[in-house]
JSON list of C-alpha atoms in Angstrom, two decimals:
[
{"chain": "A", "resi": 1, "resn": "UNK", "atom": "CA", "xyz": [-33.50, -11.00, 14.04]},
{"chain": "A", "resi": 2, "resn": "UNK", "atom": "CA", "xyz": [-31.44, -11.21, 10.82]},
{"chain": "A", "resi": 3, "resn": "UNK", "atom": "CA", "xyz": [-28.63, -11.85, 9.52]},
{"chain": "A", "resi": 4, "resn": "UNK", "atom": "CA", "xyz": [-27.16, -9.00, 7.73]},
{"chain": "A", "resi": 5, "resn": "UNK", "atom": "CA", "xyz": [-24.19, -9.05, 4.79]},
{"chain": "A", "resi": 6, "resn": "UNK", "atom": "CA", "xyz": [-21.42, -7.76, 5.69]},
{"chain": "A", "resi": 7, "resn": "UNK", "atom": "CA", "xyz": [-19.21, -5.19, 3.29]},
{"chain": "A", "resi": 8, "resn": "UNK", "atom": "CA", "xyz": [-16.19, -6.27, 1.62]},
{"chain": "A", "resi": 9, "resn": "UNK", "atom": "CA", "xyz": [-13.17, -3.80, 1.49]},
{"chain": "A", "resi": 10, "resn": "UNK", "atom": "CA", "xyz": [-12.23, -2.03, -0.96]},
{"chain": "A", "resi": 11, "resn": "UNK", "atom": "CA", "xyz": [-16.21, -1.43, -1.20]},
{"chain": "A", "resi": 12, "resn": "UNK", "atom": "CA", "xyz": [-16.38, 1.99, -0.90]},
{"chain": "A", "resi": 13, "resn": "UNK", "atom": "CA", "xyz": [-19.47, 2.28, 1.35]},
{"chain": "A", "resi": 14, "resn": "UNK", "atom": "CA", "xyz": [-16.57, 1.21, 3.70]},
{"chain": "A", "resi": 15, "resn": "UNK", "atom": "CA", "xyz": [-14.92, 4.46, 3.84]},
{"chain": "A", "resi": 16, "resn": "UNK", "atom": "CA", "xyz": [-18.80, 6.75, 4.66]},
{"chain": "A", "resi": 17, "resn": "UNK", "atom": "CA", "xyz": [-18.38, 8.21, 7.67]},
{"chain": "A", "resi": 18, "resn": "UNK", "atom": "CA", "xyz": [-20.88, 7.44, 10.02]},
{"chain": "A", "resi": 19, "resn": "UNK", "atom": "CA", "xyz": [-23.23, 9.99, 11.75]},
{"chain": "A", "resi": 20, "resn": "UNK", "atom": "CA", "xyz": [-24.53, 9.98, 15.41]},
{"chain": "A", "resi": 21, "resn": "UNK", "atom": "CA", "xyz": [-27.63, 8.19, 16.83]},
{"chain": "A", "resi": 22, "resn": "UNK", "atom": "CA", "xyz": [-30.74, 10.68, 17.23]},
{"chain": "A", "resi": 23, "resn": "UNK", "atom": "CA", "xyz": [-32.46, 8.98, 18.93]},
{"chain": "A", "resi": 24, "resn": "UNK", "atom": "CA", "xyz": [-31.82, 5.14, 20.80]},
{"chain": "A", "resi": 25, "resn": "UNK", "atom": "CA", "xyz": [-35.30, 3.12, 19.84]},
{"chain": "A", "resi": 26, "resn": "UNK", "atom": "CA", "xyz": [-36.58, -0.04, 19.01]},
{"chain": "A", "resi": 27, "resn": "UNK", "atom": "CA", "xyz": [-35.21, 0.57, 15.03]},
{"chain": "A", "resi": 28, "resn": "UNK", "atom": "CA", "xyz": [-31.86, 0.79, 16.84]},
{"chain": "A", "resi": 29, "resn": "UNK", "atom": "CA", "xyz": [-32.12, -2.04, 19.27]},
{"chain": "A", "resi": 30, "resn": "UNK", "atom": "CA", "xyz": [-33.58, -4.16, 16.10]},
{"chain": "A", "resi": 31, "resn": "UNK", "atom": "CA", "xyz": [-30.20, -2.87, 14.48]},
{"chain": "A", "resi": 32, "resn": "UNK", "atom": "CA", "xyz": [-28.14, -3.90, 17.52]},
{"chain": "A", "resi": 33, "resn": "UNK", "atom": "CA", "xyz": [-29.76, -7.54, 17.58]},
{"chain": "A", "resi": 34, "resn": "UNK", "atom": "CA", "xyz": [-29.06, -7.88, 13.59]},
{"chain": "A", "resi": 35, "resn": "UNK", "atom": "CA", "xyz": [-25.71, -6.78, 14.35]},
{"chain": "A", "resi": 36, "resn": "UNK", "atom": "CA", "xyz": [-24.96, -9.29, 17.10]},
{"chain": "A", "resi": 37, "resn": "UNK", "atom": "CA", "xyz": [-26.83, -11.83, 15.30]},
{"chain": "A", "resi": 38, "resn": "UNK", "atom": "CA", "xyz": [-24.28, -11.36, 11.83]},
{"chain": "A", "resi": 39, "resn": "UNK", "atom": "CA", "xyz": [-21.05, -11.03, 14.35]},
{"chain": "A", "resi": 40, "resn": "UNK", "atom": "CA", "xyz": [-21.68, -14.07, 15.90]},
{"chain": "A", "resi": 41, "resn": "UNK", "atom": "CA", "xyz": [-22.43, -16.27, 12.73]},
{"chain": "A", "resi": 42, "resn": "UNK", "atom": "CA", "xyz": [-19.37, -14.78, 10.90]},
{"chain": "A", "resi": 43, "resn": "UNK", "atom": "CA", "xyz": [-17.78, -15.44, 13.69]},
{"chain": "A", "resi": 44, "resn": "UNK", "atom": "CA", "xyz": [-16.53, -12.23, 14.73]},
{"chain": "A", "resi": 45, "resn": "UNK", "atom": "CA", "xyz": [-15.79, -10.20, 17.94]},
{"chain": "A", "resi": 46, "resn": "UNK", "atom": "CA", "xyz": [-16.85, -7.08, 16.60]},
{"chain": "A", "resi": 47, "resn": "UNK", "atom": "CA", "xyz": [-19.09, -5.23, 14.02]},
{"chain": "A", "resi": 48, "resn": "UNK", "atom": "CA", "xyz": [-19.69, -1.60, 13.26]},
{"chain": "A", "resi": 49, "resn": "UNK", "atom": "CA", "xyz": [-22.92, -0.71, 11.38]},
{"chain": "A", "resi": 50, "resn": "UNK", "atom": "CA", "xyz": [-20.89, 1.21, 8.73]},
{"chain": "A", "resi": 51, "resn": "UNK", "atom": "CA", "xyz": [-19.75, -2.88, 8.02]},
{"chain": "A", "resi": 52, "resn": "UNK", "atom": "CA", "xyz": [-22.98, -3.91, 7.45]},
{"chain": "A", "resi": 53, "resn": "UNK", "atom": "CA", "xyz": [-24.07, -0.56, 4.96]},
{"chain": "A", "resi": 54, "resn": "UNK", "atom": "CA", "xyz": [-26.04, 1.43, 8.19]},
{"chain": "A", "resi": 55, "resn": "UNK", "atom": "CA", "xyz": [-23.69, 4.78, 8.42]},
{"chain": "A", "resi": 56, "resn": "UNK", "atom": "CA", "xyz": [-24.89, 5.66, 11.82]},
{"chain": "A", "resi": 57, "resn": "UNK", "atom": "CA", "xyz": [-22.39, 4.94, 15.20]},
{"chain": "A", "resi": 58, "resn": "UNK", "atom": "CA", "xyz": [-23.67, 1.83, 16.59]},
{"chain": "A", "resi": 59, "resn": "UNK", "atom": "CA", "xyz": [-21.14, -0.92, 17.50]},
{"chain": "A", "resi": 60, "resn": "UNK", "atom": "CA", "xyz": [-21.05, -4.65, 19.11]},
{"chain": "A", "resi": 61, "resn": "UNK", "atom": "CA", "xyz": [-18.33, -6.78, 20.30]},
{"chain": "A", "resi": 62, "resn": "UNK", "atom": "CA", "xyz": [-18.21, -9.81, 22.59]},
{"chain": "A", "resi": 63, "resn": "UNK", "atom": "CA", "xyz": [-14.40, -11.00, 23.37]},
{"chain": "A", "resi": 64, "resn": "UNK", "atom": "CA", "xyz": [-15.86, -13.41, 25.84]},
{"chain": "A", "resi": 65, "resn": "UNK", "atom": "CA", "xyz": [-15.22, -17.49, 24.83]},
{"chain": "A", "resi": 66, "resn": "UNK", "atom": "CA", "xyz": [-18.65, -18.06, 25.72]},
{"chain": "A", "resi": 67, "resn": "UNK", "atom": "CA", "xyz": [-20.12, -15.73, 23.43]},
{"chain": "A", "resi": 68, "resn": "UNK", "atom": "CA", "xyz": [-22.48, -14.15, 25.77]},
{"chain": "A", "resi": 69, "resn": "UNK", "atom": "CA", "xyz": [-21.20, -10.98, 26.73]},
{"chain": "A", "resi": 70, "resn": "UNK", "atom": "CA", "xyz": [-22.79, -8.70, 24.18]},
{"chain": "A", "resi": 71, "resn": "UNK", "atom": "CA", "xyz": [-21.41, -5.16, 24.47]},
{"chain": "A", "resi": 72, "resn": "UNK", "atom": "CA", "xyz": [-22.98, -2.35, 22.56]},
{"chain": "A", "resi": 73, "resn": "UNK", "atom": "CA", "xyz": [-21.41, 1.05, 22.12]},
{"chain": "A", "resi": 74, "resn": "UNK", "atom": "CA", "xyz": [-23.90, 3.62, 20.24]},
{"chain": "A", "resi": 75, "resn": "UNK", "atom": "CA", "xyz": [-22.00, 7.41, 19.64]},
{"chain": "A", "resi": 76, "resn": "UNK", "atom": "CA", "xyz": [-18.63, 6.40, 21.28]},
{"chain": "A", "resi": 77, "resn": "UNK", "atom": "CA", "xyz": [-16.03, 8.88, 21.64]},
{"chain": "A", "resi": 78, "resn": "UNK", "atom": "CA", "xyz": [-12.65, 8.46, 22.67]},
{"chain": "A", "resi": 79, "resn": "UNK", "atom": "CA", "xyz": [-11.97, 10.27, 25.51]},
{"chain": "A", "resi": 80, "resn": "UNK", "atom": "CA", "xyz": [-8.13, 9.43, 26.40]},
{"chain": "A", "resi": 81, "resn": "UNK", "atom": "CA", "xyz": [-5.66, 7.16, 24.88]},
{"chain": "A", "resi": 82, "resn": "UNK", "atom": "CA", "xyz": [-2.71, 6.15, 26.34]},
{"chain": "A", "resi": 83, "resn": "UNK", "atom": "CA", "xyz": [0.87, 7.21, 24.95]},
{"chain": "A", "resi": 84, "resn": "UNK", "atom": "CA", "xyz": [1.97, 3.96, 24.96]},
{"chain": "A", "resi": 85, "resn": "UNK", "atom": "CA", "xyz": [1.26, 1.58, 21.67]},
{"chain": "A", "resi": 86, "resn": "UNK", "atom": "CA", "xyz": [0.70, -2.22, 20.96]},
{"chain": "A", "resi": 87, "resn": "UNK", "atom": "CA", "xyz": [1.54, -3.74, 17.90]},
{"chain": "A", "resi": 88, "resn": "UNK", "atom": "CA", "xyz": [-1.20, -6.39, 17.54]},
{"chain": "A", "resi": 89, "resn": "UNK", "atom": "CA", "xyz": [-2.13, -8.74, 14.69]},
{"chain": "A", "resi": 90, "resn": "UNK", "atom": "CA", "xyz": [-5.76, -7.78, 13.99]},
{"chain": "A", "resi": 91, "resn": "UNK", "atom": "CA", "xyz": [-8.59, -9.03, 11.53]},
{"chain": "A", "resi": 92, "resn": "UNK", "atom": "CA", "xyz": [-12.04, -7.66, 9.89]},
{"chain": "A", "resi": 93, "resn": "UNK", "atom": "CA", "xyz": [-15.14, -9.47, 9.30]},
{"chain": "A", "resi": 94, "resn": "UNK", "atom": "CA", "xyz": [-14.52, -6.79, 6.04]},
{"chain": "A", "resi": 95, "resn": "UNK", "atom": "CA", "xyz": [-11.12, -8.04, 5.10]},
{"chain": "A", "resi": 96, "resn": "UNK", "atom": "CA", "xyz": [-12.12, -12.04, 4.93]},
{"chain": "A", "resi": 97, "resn": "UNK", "atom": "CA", "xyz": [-9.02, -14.33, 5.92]},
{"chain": "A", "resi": 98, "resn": "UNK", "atom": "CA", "xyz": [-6.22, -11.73, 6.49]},
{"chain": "A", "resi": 99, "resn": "UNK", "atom": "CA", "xyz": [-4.32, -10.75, 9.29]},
{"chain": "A", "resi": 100, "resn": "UNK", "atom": "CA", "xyz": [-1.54, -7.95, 9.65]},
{"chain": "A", "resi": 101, "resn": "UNK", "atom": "CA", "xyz": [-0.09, -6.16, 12.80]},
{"chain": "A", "resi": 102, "resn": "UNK", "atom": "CA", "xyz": [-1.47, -2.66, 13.42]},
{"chain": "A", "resi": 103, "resn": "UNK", "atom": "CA", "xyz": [-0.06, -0.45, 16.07]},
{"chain": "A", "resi": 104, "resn": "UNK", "atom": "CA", "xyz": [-2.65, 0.75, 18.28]},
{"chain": "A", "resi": 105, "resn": "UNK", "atom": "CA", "xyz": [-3.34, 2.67, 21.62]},
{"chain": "A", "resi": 106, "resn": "UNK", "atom": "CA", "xyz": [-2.52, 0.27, 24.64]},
{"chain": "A", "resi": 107, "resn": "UNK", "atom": "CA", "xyz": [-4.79, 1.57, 26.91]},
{"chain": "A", "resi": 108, "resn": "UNK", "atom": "CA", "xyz": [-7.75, 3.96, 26.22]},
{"chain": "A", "resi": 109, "resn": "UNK", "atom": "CA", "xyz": [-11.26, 5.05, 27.69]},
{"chain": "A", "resi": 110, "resn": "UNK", "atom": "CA", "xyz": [-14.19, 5.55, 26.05]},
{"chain": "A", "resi": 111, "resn": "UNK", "atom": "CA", "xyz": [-17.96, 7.06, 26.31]},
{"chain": "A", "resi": 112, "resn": "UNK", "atom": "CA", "xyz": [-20.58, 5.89, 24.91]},
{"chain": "A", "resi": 113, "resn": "UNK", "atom": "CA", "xyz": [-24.62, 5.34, 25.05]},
{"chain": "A", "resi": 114, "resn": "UNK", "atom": "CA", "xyz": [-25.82, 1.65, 25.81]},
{"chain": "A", "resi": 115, "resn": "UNK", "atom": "CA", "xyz": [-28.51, -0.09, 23.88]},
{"chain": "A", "resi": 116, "resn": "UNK", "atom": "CA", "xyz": [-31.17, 1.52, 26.02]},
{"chain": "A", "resi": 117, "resn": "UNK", "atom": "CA", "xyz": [-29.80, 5.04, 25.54]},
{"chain": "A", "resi": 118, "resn": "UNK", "atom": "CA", "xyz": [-28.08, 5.58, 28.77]},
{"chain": "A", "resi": 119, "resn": "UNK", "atom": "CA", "xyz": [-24.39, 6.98, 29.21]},
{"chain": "A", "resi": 120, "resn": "UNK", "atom": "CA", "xyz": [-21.55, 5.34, 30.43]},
{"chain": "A", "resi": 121, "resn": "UNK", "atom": "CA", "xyz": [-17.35, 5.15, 30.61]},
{"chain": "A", "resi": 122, "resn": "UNK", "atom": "CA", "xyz": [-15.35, 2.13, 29.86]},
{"chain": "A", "resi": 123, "resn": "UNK", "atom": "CA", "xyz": [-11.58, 2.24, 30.42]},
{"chain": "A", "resi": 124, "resn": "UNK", "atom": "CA", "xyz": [-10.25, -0.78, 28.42]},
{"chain": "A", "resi": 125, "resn": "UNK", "atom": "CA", "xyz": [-6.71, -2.25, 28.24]},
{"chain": "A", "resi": 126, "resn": "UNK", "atom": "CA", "xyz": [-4.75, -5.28, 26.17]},
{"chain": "A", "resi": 127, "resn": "UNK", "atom": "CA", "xyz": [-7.97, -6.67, 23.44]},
{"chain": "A", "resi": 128, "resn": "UNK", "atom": "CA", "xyz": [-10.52, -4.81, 24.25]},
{"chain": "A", "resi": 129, "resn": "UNK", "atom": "CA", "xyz": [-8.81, -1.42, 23.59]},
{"chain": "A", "resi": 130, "resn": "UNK", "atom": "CA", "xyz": [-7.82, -2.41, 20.25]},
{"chain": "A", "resi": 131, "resn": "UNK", "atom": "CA", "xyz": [-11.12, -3.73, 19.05]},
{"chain": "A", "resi": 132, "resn": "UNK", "atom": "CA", "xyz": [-12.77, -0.72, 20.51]},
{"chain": "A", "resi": 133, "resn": "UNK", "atom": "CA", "xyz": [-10.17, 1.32, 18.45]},
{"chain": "A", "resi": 134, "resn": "UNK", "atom": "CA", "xyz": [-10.56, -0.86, 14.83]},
{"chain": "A", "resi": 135, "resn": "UNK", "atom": "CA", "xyz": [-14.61, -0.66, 15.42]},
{"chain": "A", "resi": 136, "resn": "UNK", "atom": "CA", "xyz": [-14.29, 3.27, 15.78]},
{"chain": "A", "resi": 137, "resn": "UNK", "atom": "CA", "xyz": [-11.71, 3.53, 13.03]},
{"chain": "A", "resi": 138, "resn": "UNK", "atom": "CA", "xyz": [-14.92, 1.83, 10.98]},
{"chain": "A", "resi": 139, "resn": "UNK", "atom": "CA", "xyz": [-17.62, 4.71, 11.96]},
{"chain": "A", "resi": 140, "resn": "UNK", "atom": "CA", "xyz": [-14.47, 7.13, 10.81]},
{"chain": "A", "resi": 141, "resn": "UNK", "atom": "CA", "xyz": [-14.72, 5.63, 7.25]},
{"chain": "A", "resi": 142, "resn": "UNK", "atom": "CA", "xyz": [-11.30, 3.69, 7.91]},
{"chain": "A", "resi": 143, "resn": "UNK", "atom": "CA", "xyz": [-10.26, 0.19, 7.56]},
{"chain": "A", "resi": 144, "resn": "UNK", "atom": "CA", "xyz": [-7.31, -1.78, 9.31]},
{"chain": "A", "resi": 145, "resn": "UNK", "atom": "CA", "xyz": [-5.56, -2.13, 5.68]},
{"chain": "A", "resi": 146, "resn": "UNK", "atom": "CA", "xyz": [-5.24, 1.17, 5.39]},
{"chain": "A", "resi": 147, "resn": "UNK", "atom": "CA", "xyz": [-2.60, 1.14, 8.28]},
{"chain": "A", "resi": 148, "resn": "UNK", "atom": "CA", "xyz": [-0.25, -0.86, 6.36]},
{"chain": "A", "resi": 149, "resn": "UNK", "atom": "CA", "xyz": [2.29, -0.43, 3.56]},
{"chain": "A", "resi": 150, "resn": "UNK", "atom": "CA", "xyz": [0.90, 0.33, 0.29]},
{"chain": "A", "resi": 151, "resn": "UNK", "atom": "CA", "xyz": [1.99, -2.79, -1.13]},
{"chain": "A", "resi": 152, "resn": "UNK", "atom": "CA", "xyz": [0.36, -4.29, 1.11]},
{"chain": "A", "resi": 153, "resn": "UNK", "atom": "CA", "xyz": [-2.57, -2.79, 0.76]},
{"chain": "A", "resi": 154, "resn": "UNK", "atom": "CA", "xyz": [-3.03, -3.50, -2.89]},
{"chain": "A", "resi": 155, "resn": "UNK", "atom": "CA", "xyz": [-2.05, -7.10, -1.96]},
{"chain": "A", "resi": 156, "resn": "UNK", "atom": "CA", "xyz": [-5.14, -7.33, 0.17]},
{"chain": "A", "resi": 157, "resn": "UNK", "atom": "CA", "xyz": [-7.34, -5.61, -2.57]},
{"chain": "A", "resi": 158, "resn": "UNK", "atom": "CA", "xyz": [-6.39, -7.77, -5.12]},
{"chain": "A", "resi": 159, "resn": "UNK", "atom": "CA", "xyz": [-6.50, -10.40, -3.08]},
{"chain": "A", "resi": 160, "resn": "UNK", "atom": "CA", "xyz": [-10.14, -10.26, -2.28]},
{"chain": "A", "resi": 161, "resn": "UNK", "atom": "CA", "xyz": [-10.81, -8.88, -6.10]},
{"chain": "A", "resi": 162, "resn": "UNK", "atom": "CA", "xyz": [-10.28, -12.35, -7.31]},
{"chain": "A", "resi": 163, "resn": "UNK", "atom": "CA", "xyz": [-11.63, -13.90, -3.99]},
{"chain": "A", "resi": 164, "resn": "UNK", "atom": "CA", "xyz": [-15.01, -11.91, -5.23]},
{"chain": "A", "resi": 165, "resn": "UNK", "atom": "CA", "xyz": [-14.99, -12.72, -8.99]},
{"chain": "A", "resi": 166, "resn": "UNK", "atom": "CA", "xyz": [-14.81, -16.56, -8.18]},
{"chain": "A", "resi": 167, "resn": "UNK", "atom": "CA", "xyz": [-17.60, -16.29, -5.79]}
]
């Protein structure tokens, strides 16, 4: 496993839409242990590949305290999405040290391949909805920021600008 560096917005690799997994193999699962391995480390509860420079639709997330409930969604699609919103503060592994609210779907469902290539449904409420929903906005070529006010989002950009320079 490695560690993999993870994309700072407004890097524009951040806004390539992703494409869809041929083919689930061992590249992929090596991807998918990378992945988990840099999400944990940061520490985050989710990573899309697009975060980490790999434009194909691979995701992990673990929301669990204990840190061992690896879930991997590879091709998800939204299936349903309920008509009633949260507003949520969220975060990004790609927007180091800043939180906003975002208004998201409260309730949605989801299919998607697993890390061994095989099908399923997941109908998620509350956190897990809106993480699946700000990881899939990622594989779109979107970023949280780009929900918010444009003040704000030139704020955030200068922000980590200088935050870069120094480093």
């Amino acid at each position: 496993m490695a560690k993999l560096d993870i994309l700072e917005y407004p890097d524009p690799r951040l806004y390539t839409v992703a494409k869809p997994v041929k083919v689930v193999d061992d590249r992929i699962r090596t991807l998918i242990a990378d992945m988990a391995e840099t999400m944990y480390a940061a520490p985050g509860i989710g990573l899309a590949a697009t975060q980490v420079d790999v434009h194909e639709q691979v995701i992990v997330m673990d929301l669990s305290e204990s840190k061992d409930q690896l879930r991997v969604f590879i091709n998800p699609e939204l299936v349903w999405s309920s008509e009633e919103h949260l507003l949520g503060e969220e975060g990004c592994l790609s927007v180091p040290d800043y939180y906003d609210k975002v208004e998201r779907a409260a309730r949605v469902k989801v299919k998607a391949l697993n890390e061994h290539g095989e099908p399923f449904e997941l109908e998620a409420d509350e956190l897990l909805a809106v993480c699946i929903q700000h990881e899939m906005d990622h594989l779109a070529g979107r970023v949280f920021v780009q929900y918010l006010s444009p003040l704000k989002q030139n704020r955030v950009r200068s922000k980590l600008k200088k935050r870069q320079r120094a480093a």
